[in-house]
Amino acid sequence: MAGMKDAHIVEIPVDEEHQQKLICAINTISAIQNYPLAEISNCPGHLLLLKLWQREENLFGRRIALKESRMVSIKREIFHLCCFFLVIQWIFLTILFTSSVDSKEHTCKNWRIPSLVSVCTSLEFVSLVQVKICSYWKVSRQLQREKNNDRALAKCIQELRMKGASFDLSKEPMSGKRMKSSSVEIKWKPFTWCSQYLITICLVSLSCLVFPASKFILCGF
Protein backbone atom coordinates (compact mmCIF):
# COMPACT_ATOMS: atom_id res chain seq x y z
CA MET A 1 0.00 0.00 0.00
CA ALA A 2 2.88 2.31 0.79
CA GLY A 3 4.26 1.67 -2.70
CA MET A 4 0.91 2.55 -4.22
CA LYS A 5 0.82 5.81 -2.31
CA ASP A 6 4.33 6.72 -3.41
CA ALA A 7 3.54 6.01 -7.11
CA HIS A 8 2.93 9.03 -9.30
CA ILE A 9 0.95 9.17 -12.54
CA VAL A 10 2.73 11.19 -15.21
CA GLU A 11 0.49 12.81 -17.79
CA ILE A 12 2.05 13.69 -21.14
CA PRO A 13 0.52 16.87 -22.47
CA VAL A 14 -0.67 16.67 -26.08
CA ASP A 15 -1.09 19.95 -27.85
CA GLU A 16 -3.29 20.70 -30.84
CA GLU A 17 -0.52 20.16 -33.37
CA HIS A 18 0.08 16.58 -32.23
CA GLN A 19 -3.63 15.89 -32.22
CA GLN A 20 -3.98 17.11 -35.81
CA LYS A 21 -1.05 14.96 -36.93
CA LEU A 22 -2.59 11.94 -35.23
CA ILE A 23 -5.96 12.59 -36.88
CA CYS A 24 -4.30 13.00 -40.30
CA ALA A 25 -2.44 9.73 -39.87
CA ILE A 26 -5.64 7.91 -38.92
CA ASN A 27 -7.47 9.43 -41.91
CA THR A 28 -4.63 8.44 -44.24
CA ILE A 29 -4.69 4.85 -43.03
CA SER A 30 -8.46 4.64 -43.43
CA ALA A 31 -8.24 6.20 -46.91
CA ILE A 32 -5.61 3.67 -47.96
CA GLN A 33 -7.79 0.86 -46.69
CA ASN A 34 -10.78 2.22 -48.60
CA TYR A 35 -8.75 2.98 -51.78
CA PRO A 36 -10.12 1.19 -54.88
CA LEU A 37 -6.83 -0.60 -55.58
CA ALA A 38 -6.84 -1.92 -52.03
CA GLU A 39 -10.39 -3.12 -52.57
CA ILE A 40 -9.35 -4.80 -55.82
CA SER A 41 -6.46 -6.59 -54.08
CA ASN A 42 -8.94 -8.01 -51.59
CA CYS A 43 -11.31 -9.23 -54.33
CA PRO A 44 -9.87 -12.17 -56.32
CA GLY A 45 -12.26 -11.71 -59.24
CA HIS A 46 -11.49 -8.02 -59.73
CA LEU A 47 -7.77 -8.60 -59.27
CA LEU A 48 -7.74 -11.38 -61.87
CA LEU A 49 -9.71 -9.23 -64.32
CA LEU A 50 -7.29 -6.33 -63.84
CA LYS A 51 -4.28 -8.57 -64.50
CA LEU A 52 -5.89 -10.06 -67.61
CA TRP A 53 -6.76 -6.65 -69.01
CA GLN A 54 -3.28 -5.30 -68.30
CA ARG A 55 -1.75 -8.27 -70.13
CA GLU A 56 -4.13 -7.73 -73.04
CA GLU A 57 -3.24 -4.03 -73.10
CA ASN A 58 0.43 -4.98 -73.36
CA LEU A 59 -0.35 -7.28 -76.29
CA PHE A 60 -2.27 -4.49 -78.01
CA GLY A 61 0.74 -2.20 -77.64
CA ARG A 62 3.04 -4.77 -79.23
CA ARG A 63 0.68 -5.39 -82.14
CA ILE A 64 0.31 -1.65 -82.72
CA ALA A 65 4.09 -1.21 -82.78
CA LEU A 66 4.49 -4.08 -85.27
CA LYS A 67 1.82 -2.69 -87.59
CA GLU A 68 3.33 0.79 -87.47
CA SER A 69 6.75 -0.59 -88.40
CA ARG A 70 5.12 -2.61 -91.19
CA MET A 71 3.51 0.55 -92.59
CA VAL A 72 6.87 2.33 -92.56
CA SER A 73 8.52 -0.52 -94.47
CA ILE A 74 5.69 -0.56 -97.05
CA LYS A 75 6.11 3.19 -97.55
CA ARG A 76 9.81 2.66 -98.18
CA GLU A 77 9.09 -0.08 -100.72
CA ILE A 78 6.59 2.13 -102.56
CA PHE A 79 9.12 4.95 -102.70
CA HIS A 80 11.78 2.65 -104.15
CA LEU A 81 9.37 1.32 -106.80
CA CYS A 82 8.43 4.84 -107.84
CA CYS A 83 12.09 5.78 -108.13
CA PHE A 84 12.77 2.72 -110.30
CA PHE A 85 9.79 3.63 -112.45
CA LEU A 86 11.06 7.16 -113.07
CA VAL A 87 14.60 5.96 -113.75
CA ILE A 88 13.41 3.38 -116.28
CA GLN A 89 11.24 5.94 -118.06
CA TRP A 90 14.12 8.38 -118.22
CA ILE A 91 16.45 5.71 -119.64
CA PHE A 92 13.82 4.65 -122.16
CA LEU A 93 13.21 8.18 -123.41
CA THR A 94 16.94 8.80 -123.62
CA ILE A 95 17.40 5.70 -125.77
CA LEU A 96 14.53 6.76 -128.01
CA PHE A 97 15.98 10.22 -128.46
CA THR A 98 19.41 8.81 -129.30
CA SER A 99 17.98 6.35 -131.82
CA SER A 100 15.85 9.05 -133.44
CA VAL A 101 18.93 11.17 -134.05
CA ASP A 102 20.84 8.28 -135.64
CA SER A 103 18.19 6.97 -138.07
CA LYS A 104 15.01 8.98 -138.18
CA GLU A 105 13.15 7.29 -141.05
CA HIS A 106 13.56 3.72 -139.84
CA THR A 107 12.66 4.45 -136.23
CA CYS A 108 9.63 6.57 -137.12
CA LYS A 109 8.00 3.66 -138.94
CA ASN A 110 8.33 1.35 -135.93
CA TRP A 111 7.47 3.82 -133.17
CA ARG A 112 4.65 1.61 -131.82
CA ILE A 113 6.98 -1.23 -130.78
CA PRO A 114 9.10 0.72 -128.25
CA SER A 115 5.98 2.54 -127.08
CA LEU A 116 4.19 -0.72 -126.32
CA VAL A 117 7.28 -2.07 -124.56
CA SER A 118 7.41 1.06 -122.42
CA VAL A 119 3.71 0.89 -121.60
CA CYS A 120 3.89 -2.80 -120.64
CA THR A 121 6.90 -2.18 -118.41
CA SER A 122 5.20 0.80 -116.82
CA LEU A 123 2.03 -1.18 -116.14
CA GLU A 124 4.06 -3.87 -114.39
CA PHE A 125 5.53 -1.27 -112.06
CA VAL A 126 2.11 0.30 -111.56
CA SER A 127 0.62 -3.06 -110.62
CA LEU A 128 3.41 -3.67 -108.10
CA VAL A 129 2.89 -0.24 -106.58
CA GLN A 130 -0.86 -0.82 -106.44
CA VAL A 131 -0.38 -4.09 -104.57
CA LYS A 132 1.85 -2.34 -102.04
CA ILE A 133 -0.63 0.50 -101.64
CA CYS A 134 -3.51 -1.93 -101.05
CA SER A 135 -1.49 -3.77 -98.42
CA TYR A 136 -0.58 -0.43 -96.83
CA TRP A 137 -4.21 0.63 -96.43
CA LYS A 138 -5.14 -2.84 -95.22
CA VAL A 139 -2.54 -2.60 -92.46
CA SER A 140 -3.71 0.95 -91.76
CA ARG A 141 -7.28 -0.24 -91.18
CA GLN A 142 -6.03 -3.02 -88.93
CA LEU A 143 -3.92 -0.51 -87.01
CA GLN A 144 -6.90 1.79 -86.53
CA ARG A 145 -8.98 -1.11 -85.26
CA GLU A 146 -6.22 -2.13 -82.83
CA LYS A 147 -5.96 1.44 -81.54
CA ASN A 148 -9.72 1.63 -81.01
CA ASN A 149 -9.68 -1.64 -79.08
CA ASP A 150 -6.70 -0.45 -77.05
CA ARG A 151 -8.47 2.80 -76.15
CA ALA A 152 -11.62 0.91 -75.13
CA LEU A 153 -9.59 -1.47 -72.98
CA ALA A 154 -7.66 1.38 -71.36
CA LYS A 155 -10.96 3.07 -70.54
CA CYS A 156 -12.26 -0.08 -68.84
CA ILE A 157 -9.02 -0.49 -66.87
CA GLN A 158 -9.25 3.10 -65.67
CA GLU A 159 -12.88 2.60 -64.67
CA LEU A 160 -11.98 -0.58 -62.79
CA ARG A 161 -9.22 1.21 -60.89
CA MET A 162 -11.54 4.06 -59.97
CA LYS A 163 -14.55 2.00 -58.90
CA GLY A 164 -12.71 -0.83 -57.20
CA ALA A 165 -14.91 -3.62 -55.84
CA SER A 166 -18.05 -1.88 -57.10
CA PHE A 167 -17.01 -2.45 -60.73
CA ASP A 168 -19.32 -4.73 -62.72
CA LEU A 169 -17.37 -7.85 -63.69
CA SER A 170 -19.75 -8.59 -66.56
CA LYS A 171 -18.72 -5.42 -68.38
CA GLU A 172 -16.59 -5.92 -71.48
CA PRO A 173 -14.51 -3.43 -73.49
CA MET A 174 -16.32 -1.97 -76.47
CA SER A 175 -14.98 -3.41 -79.72
CA GLY A 176 -13.48 -1.28 -82.47
CA LYS A 177 -16.45 -1.73 -84.81
CA ARG A 178 -18.94 -0.63 -82.15
CA MET A 179 -16.82 2.40 -81.32
CA LYS A 180 -16.59 3.28 -85.00
CA SER A 181 -20.35 3.01 -85.42
CA SER A 182 -20.93 5.21 -82.40
CA SER A 183 -18.82 8.01 -83.90
CA VAL A 184 -20.38 9.51 -87.01
CA GLU A 185 -17.90 10.12 -89.83
CA ILE A 186 -18.97 11.66 -93.12
CA LYS A 187 -16.56 11.01 -95.97
CA TRP A 188 -16.98 11.47 -99.68
CA LYS A 189 -16.00 8.13 -101.19
CA PRO A 190 -14.55 9.38 -104.52
CA PHE A 191 -12.35 11.88 -102.70
CA THR A 192 -11.22 9.21 -100.23
CA TRP A 193 -10.45 6.76 -103.03
CA CYS A 194 -8.46 9.37 -104.98
CA SER A 195 -6.49 10.39 -101.91
CA GLN A 196 -5.63 6.77 -101.12
CA TYR A 197 -4.56 5.85 -104.66
CA LEU A 198 -3.07 9.15 -105.76
CA ILE A 199 0.32 7.57 -106.45
CA THR A 200 -1.22 4.95 -108.72
CA ILE A 201 -3.16 7.62 -110.62
CA CYS A 202 0.02 9.63 -111.17
CA LEU A 203 1.98 6.61 -112.39
CA VAL A 204 -0.79 5.59 -114.79
CA SER A 205 -0.93 9.14 -116.14
CA LEU A 206 2.83 9.16 -116.73
CA SER A 207 2.63 5.78 -118.43
CA CYS A 208 -0.07 7.06 -120.77
CA LEU A 209 1.98 10.15 -121.58
CA VAL A 210 4.98 8.04 -122.57
CA PHE A 211 3.05 6.50 -125.48
CA PRO A 212 2.49 9.76 -127.44
CA ALA A 213 5.85 11.08 -126.24
CA SER A 214 7.57 8.15 -127.94
CA LYS A 215 5.97 9.00 -131.29
CA PHE A 216 6.85 12.65 -130.86
CA ILE A 217 10.49 11.84 -130.09
CA LEU A 218 10.88 9.36 -132.96
CA CYS A 219 8.92 11.22 -135.60
CA GLY A 220 8.72 14.81 -134.44
CA PHE A 221 12.40 15.77 -134.35
mmCIF file of C-alpha atoms in Angstrom:
data_model
loop_
_atom_site.group_PDB
_atom_site.id
_atom_site.type_symbol
_atom_site.label_atom_id
_atom_site.label_comp_id
_atom_site.label_asym_id
_atom_site.label_seq_id
_atom_site.Cartn_x
_atom_site.Cartn_y
_atom_site.Cartn_z
ATOM 1 C CA MET A 1 0.000 0.000 0.000
ATOM 2 C CA ALA A 2 2.883 2.311 0.792
ATOM 3 C CA GLY A 3 4.263 1.667 -2.699
ATOM 4 C CA MET A 4 0.912 2.551 -4.223
ATOM 5 C CA LYS A 5 0.825 5.808 -2.313
ATOM 6 C CA ASP A 6 4.330 6.719 -3.415
ATOM 7 C CA ALA A 7 3.544 6.010 -7.109
ATOM 8 C CA HIS A 8 2.930 9.033 -9.300
ATOM 9 C CA ILE A 9 0.946 9.169 -12.542
ATOM 10 C CA VAL A 10 2.729 11.190 -15.209
ATOM 11 C CA GLU A 11 0.488 12.814 -17.794
ATOM 12 C CA ILE A 12 2.054 13.692 -21.145
ATOM 13 C CA PRO A 13 0.517 16.866 -22.467
ATOM 14 C CA VAL A 14 -0.667 16.671 -26.080
ATOM 15 C CA ASP A 15 -1.090 19.947 -27.845
ATOM 16 C CA GLU A 16 -3.289 20.700 -30.840
ATOM 17 C CA GLU A 17 -0.523 20.155 -33.372
ATOM 18 C CA HIS A 18 0.083 16.583 -32.232
ATOM 19 C CA GLN A 19 -3.630 15.886 -32.223
ATOM 20 C CA GLN A 20 -3.975 17.111 -35.812
ATOM 21 C CA LYS A 21 -1.047 14.958 -36.928
ATOM 22 C CA LEU A 22 -2.592 11.942 -35.226
ATOM 23 C CA ILE A 23 -5.956 12.587 -36.884
ATOM 24 C CA CYS A 24 -4.301 13.005 -40.303
ATOM 25 C CA ALA A 25 -2.436 9.729 -39.869
ATOM 26 C CA ILE A 26 -5.641 7.912 -38.925
ATOM 27 C CA ASN A 27 -7.467 9.431 -41.905
ATOM 28 C CA THR A 28 -4.630 8.441 -44.242
ATOM 29 C CA ILE A 29 -4.690 4.848 -43.027
ATOM 30 C CA SER A 30 -8.455 4.643 -43.427
ATOM 31 C CA ALA A 31 -8.237 6.202 -46.913
ATOM 32 C CA ILE A 32 -5.613 3.666 -47.964
ATOM 33 C CA GLN A 33 -7.787 0.861 -46.690
ATOM 34 C CA ASN A 34 -10.782 2.215 -48.603
ATOM 35 C CA TYR A 35 -8.752 2.979 -51.784
ATOM 36 C CA PRO A 36 -10.119 1.190 -54.883
ATOM 37 C CA LEU A 37 -6.832 -0.600 -55.577
ATOM 38 C CA ALA A 38 -6.844 -1.917 -52.029
ATOM 39 C CA GLU A 39 -10.394 -3.118 -52.572
ATOM 40 C CA ILE A 40 -9.345 -4.796 -55.820
ATOM 41 C CA SER A 41 -6.465 -6.586 -54.082
ATOM 42 C CA ASN A 42 -8.936 -8.012 -51.592
ATOM 43 C CA CYS A 43 -11.311 -9.231 -54.333
ATOM 44 C CA PRO A 44 -9.869 -12.175 -56.316
ATOM 45 C CA GLY A 45 -12.262 -11.706 -59.240
ATOM 46 C CA HIS A 46 -11.495 -8.019 -59.734
ATOM 47 C CA LEU A 47 -7.771 -8.598 -59.273
ATOM 48 C CA LEU A 48 -7.739 -11.378 -61.872
ATOM 49 C CA LEU A 49 -9.705 -9.226 -64.322
ATOM 50 C CA LEU A 50 -7.286 -6.327 -63.836
ATOM 51 C CA LYS A 51 -4.276 -8.566 -64.502
ATOM 52 C CA LEU A 52 -5.890 -10.060 -67.611
ATOM 53 C CA TRP A 53 -6.758 -6.650 -69.011
ATOM 54 C CA GLN A 54 -3.280 -5.304 -68.298
ATOM 55 C CA ARG A 55 -1.754 -8.268 -70.130
ATOM 56 C CA GLU A 56 -4.125 -7.730 -73.044
ATOM 57 C CA GLU A 57 -3.238 -4.033 -73.096
ATOM 58 C CA ASN A 58 0.430 -4.975 -73.360
ATOM 59 C CA LEU A 59 -0.346 -7.280 -76.294
ATOM 60 C CA PHE A 60 -2.270 -4.488 -78.014
ATOM 61 C CA GLY A 61 0.738 -2.204 -77.636
ATOM 62 C CA ARG A 62 3.040 -4.775 -79.230
ATOM 63 C CA ARG A 63 0.685 -5.387 -82.140
ATOM 64 C CA ILE A 64 0.309 -1.649 -82.720
ATOM 65 C CA ALA A 65 4.094 -1.213 -82.780
ATOM 66 C CA LEU A 66 4.486 -4.081 -85.273
ATOM 67 C CA LYS A 67 1.825 -2.687 -87.592
ATOM 68 C CA GLU A 68 3.334 0.791 -87.466
ATOM 69 C CA SER A 69 6.755 -0.586 -88.399
ATOM 70 C CA ARG A 70 5.122 -2.607 -91.190
ATOM 71 C CA MET A 71 3.514 0.546 -92.585
ATOM 72 C CA VAL A 72 6.871 2.333 -92.558
ATOM 73 C CA SER A 73 8.516 -0.520 -94.472
ATOM 74 C CA ILE A 74 5.694 -0.556 -97.052
ATOM 75 C CA LYS A 75 6.113 3.194 -97.554
ATOM 76 C CA ARG A 76 9.808 2.660 -98.180
ATOM 77 C CA GLU A 77 9.093 -0.076 -100.725
ATOM 78 C CA ILE A 78 6.585 2.130 -102.558
ATOM 79 C CA PHE A 79 9.119 4.949 -102.699
ATOM 80 C CA HIS A 80 11.776 2.645 -104.155
ATOM 81 C CA LEU A 81 9.373 1.317 -106.798
ATOM 82 C CA CYS A 82 8.427 4.843 -107.835
ATOM 83 C CA CYS A 83 12.091 5.783 -108.128
ATOM 84 C CA PHE A 84 12.768 2.725 -110.296
ATOM 85 C CA PHE A 85 9.785 3.632 -112.449
ATOM 86 C CA LEU A 86 11.059 7.158 -113.070
ATOM 87 C CA VAL A 87 14.599 5.963 -113.755
ATOM 88 C CA ILE A 88 13.411 3.382 -116.282
ATOM 89 C CA GLN A 89 11.241 5.937 -118.064
ATOM 90 C CA TRP A 90 14.121 8.381 -118.224
ATOM 91 C CA ILE A 91 16.454 5.707 -119.641
ATOM 92 C CA PHE A 92 13.822 4.648 -122.159
ATOM 93 C CA LEU A 93 13.207 8.181 -123.407
ATOM 94 C CA THR A 94 16.943 8.805 -123.621
ATOM 95 C CA ILE A 95 17.402 5.698 -125.766
ATOM 96 C CA LEU A 96 14.529 6.763 -128.013
ATOM 97 C CA PHE A 97 15.979 10.221 -128.465
ATOM 98 C CA THR A 98 19.412 8.809 -129.299
ATOM 99 C CA SER A 99 17.980 6.351 -131.818
ATOM 100 C CA SER A 100 15.848 9.048 -133.445
ATOM 101 C CA VAL A 101 18.933 11.174 -134.051
ATOM 102 C CA ASP A 102 20.835 8.280 -135.645
ATOM 103 C CA SER A 103 18.186 6.965 -138.072
ATOM 104 C CA LYS A 104 15.006 8.977 -138.182
ATOM 105 C CA GLU A 105 13.155 7.289 -141.055
ATOM 106 C CA HIS A 106 13.563 3.721 -139.839
ATOM 107 C CA THR A 107 12.658 4.453 -136.232
ATOM 108 C CA CYS A 108 9.634 6.570 -137.120
ATOM 109 C CA LYS A 109 7.998 3.663 -138.936
ATOM 110 C CA ASN A 110 8.326 1.347 -135.929
ATOM 111 C CA TRP A 111 7.468 3.820 -133.170
ATOM 112 C CA ARG A 112 4.652 1.606 -131.823
ATOM 113 C CA ILE A 113 6.978 -1.230 -130.778
ATOM 114 C CA PRO A 114 9.095 0.721 -128.248
ATOM 115 C CA SER A 115 5.984 2.542 -127.083
ATOM 116 C CA LEU A 116 4.194 -0.719 -126.325
ATOM 117 C CA VAL A 117 7.276 -2.065 -124.562
ATOM 118 C CA SER A 118 7.407 1.057 -122.425
ATOM 119 C CA VAL A 119 3.708 0.889 -121.598
ATOM 120 C CA CYS A 120 3.894 -2.797 -120.635
ATOM 121 C CA THR A 121 6.904 -2.183 -118.412
ATOM 122 C CA SER A 122 5.198 0.796 -116.820
ATOM 123 C CA LEU A 123 2.035 -1.181 -116.141
ATOM 124 C CA GLU A 124 4.058 -3.867 -114.387
ATOM 125 C CA PHE A 125 5.530 -1.269 -112.060
ATOM 126 C CA VAL A 126 2.112 0.302 -111.559
ATOM 127 C CA SER A 127 0.619 -3.061 -110.617
ATOM 128 C CA LEU A 128 3.414 -3.671 -108.099
ATOM 129 C CA VAL A 129 2.885 -0.242 -106.579
ATOM 130 C CA GLN A 130 -0.861 -0.817 -106.441
ATOM 131 C CA VAL A 131 -0.375 -4.094 -104.566
ATOM 132 C CA LYS A 132 1.849 -2.341 -102.044
ATOM 133 C CA ILE A 133 -0.631 0.499 -101.636
ATOM 134 C CA CYS A 134 -3.506 -1.927 -101.049
ATOM 135 C CA SER A 135 -1.491 -3.771 -98.424
ATOM 136 C CA TYR A 136 -0.583 -0.428 -96.830
ATOM 137 C CA TRP A 137 -4.210 0.631 -96.430
ATOM 138 C CA LYS A 138 -5.143 -2.835 -95.224
ATOM 139 C CA VAL A 139 -2.538 -2.603 -92.460
ATOM 140 C CA SER A 140 -3.713 0.953 -91.765
ATOM 141 C CA ARG A 141 -7.277 -0.237 -91.183
ATOM 142 C CA GLN A 142 -6.026 -3.021 -88.932
ATOM 143 C CA LEU A 143 -3.924 -0.510 -87.008
ATOM 144 C CA GLN A 144 -6.901 1.794 -86.529
ATOM 145 C CA ARG A 145 -8.978 -1.114 -85.256
ATOM 146 C CA GLU A 146 -6.221 -2.130 -82.830
ATOM 147 C CA LYS A 147 -5.960 1.438 -81.537
ATOM 148 C CA ASN A 148 -9.721 1.626 -81.010
ATOM 149 C CA ASN A 149 -9.678 -1.644 -79.082
ATOM 150 C CA ASP A 150 -6.704 -0.449 -77.050
ATOM 151 C CA ARG A 151 -8.475 2.798 -76.146
ATOM 152 C CA ALA A 152 -11.616 0.906 -75.130
ATOM 153 C CA LEU A 153 -9.587 -1.471 -72.979
ATOM 154 C CA ALA A 154 -7.657 1.383 -71.356
ATOM 155 C CA LYS A 155 -10.963 3.070 -70.543
ATOM 156 C CA CYS A 156 -12.255 -0.081 -68.841
ATOM 157 C CA ILE A 157 -9.017 -0.490 -66.868
ATOM 158 C CA GLN A 158 -9.252 3.102 -65.672
ATOM 159 C CA GLU A 159 -12.876 2.602 -64.668
ATOM 160 C CA LEU A 160 -11.982 -0.578 -62.789
ATOM 161 C CA ARG A 161 -9.223 1.208 -60.892
ATOM 162 C CA MET A 162 -11.538 4.065 -59.974
ATOM 163 C CA LYS A 163 -14.547 2.003 -58.895
ATOM 164 C CA GLY A 164 -12.710 -0.832 -57.200
ATOM 165 C CA ALA A 165 -14.906 -3.615 -55.841
ATOM 166 C CA SER A 166 -18.052 -1.881 -57.097
ATOM 167 C CA PHE A 167 -17.014 -2.451 -60.726
ATOM 168 C CA ASP A 168 -19.316 -4.726 -62.719
ATOM 169 C CA LEU A 169 -17.367 -7.847 -63.692
ATOM 170 C CA SER A 170 -19.754 -8.591 -66.559
ATOM 171 C CA LYS A 171 -18.720 -5.416 -68.378
ATOM 172 C CA GLU A 172 -16.585 -5.922 -71.482
ATOM 173 C CA PRO A 173 -14.506 -3.433 -73.492
ATOM 174 C CA MET A 174 -16.315 -1.969 -76.472
ATOM 175 C CA SER A 175 -14.980 -3.406 -79.721
ATOM 176 C CA GLY A 176 -13.483 -1.278 -82.470
ATOM 177 C CA LYS A 177 -16.455 -1.725 -84.805
ATOM 178 C CA ARG A 178 -18.937 -0.630 -82.153
ATOM 179 C CA MET A 179 -16.824 2.396 -81.324
ATOM 180 C CA LYS A 180 -16.593 3.283 -84.997
ATOM 181 C CA SER A 181 -20.351 3.008 -85.424
ATOM 182 C CA SER A 182 -20.929 5.212 -82.400
ATOM 183 C CA SER A 183 -18.822 8.011 -83.899
ATOM 184 C CA VAL A 184 -20.377 9.512 -87.010
ATOM 185 C CA GLU A 185 -17.899 10.118 -89.827
ATOM 186 C CA ILE A 186 -18.973 11.662 -93.119
ATOM 187 C CA LYS A 187 -16.560 11.007 -95.965
ATOM 188 C CA TRP A 188 -16.985 11.467 -99.679
ATOM 189 C CA LYS A 189 -15.998 8.130 -101.193
ATOM 190 C CA PRO A 190 -14.549 9.383 -104.516
ATOM 191 C CA PHE A 191 -12.346 11.876 -102.701
ATOM 192 C CA THR A 192 -11.221 9.211 -100.227
ATOM 193 C CA TRP A 193 -10.446 6.763 -103.030
ATOM 194 C CA CYS A 194 -8.459 9.368 -104.984
ATOM 195 C CA SER A 195 -6.490 10.385 -101.912
ATOM 196 C CA GLN A 196 -5.630 6.772 -101.124
ATOM 197 C CA TYR A 197 -4.561 5.846 -104.657
ATOM 198 C CA LEU A 198 -3.075 9.153 -105.765
ATOM 199 C CA ILE A 199 0.323 7.572 -106.447
ATOM 200 C CA THR A 200 -1.218 4.953 -108.723
ATOM 201 C CA ILE A 201 -3.160 7.617 -110.616
ATOM 202 C CA CYS A 202 0.022 9.632 -111.173
ATOM 203 C CA LEU A 203 1.980 6.610 -112.388
ATOM 204 C CA VAL A 204 -0.786 5.586 -114.789
ATOM 205 C CA SER A 205 -0.930 9.139 -116.137
ATOM 206 C CA LEU A 206 2.826 9.163 -116.728
ATOM 207 C CA SER A 207 2.628 5.776 -118.427
ATOM 208 C CA CYS A 208 -0.069 7.060 -120.767
ATOM 209 C CA LEU A 209 1.984 10.147 -121.583
ATOM 210 C CA VAL A 210 4.975 8.035 -122.566
ATOM 211 C CA PHE A 211 3.051 6.502 -125.482
ATOM 212 C CA PRO A 212 2.492 9.761 -127.443
ATOM 213 C CA ALA A 213 5.851 11.076 -126.244
ATOM 214 C CA SER A 214 7.565 8.146 -127.943
ATOM 215 C CA LYS A 215 5.968 9.001 -131.286
ATOM 216 C CA PHE A 216 6.854 12.645 -130.863
ATOM 217 C CA ILE A 217 10.494 11.835 -130.094
ATOM 218 C CA LEU A 218 10.883 9.356 -132.956
ATOM 219 C CA CYS A 219 8.915 11.224 -135.603
ATOM 220 C CA GLY A 220 8.724 14.807 -134.436
ATOM 221 C CA PHE A 221 12.403 15.768 -134.348
#
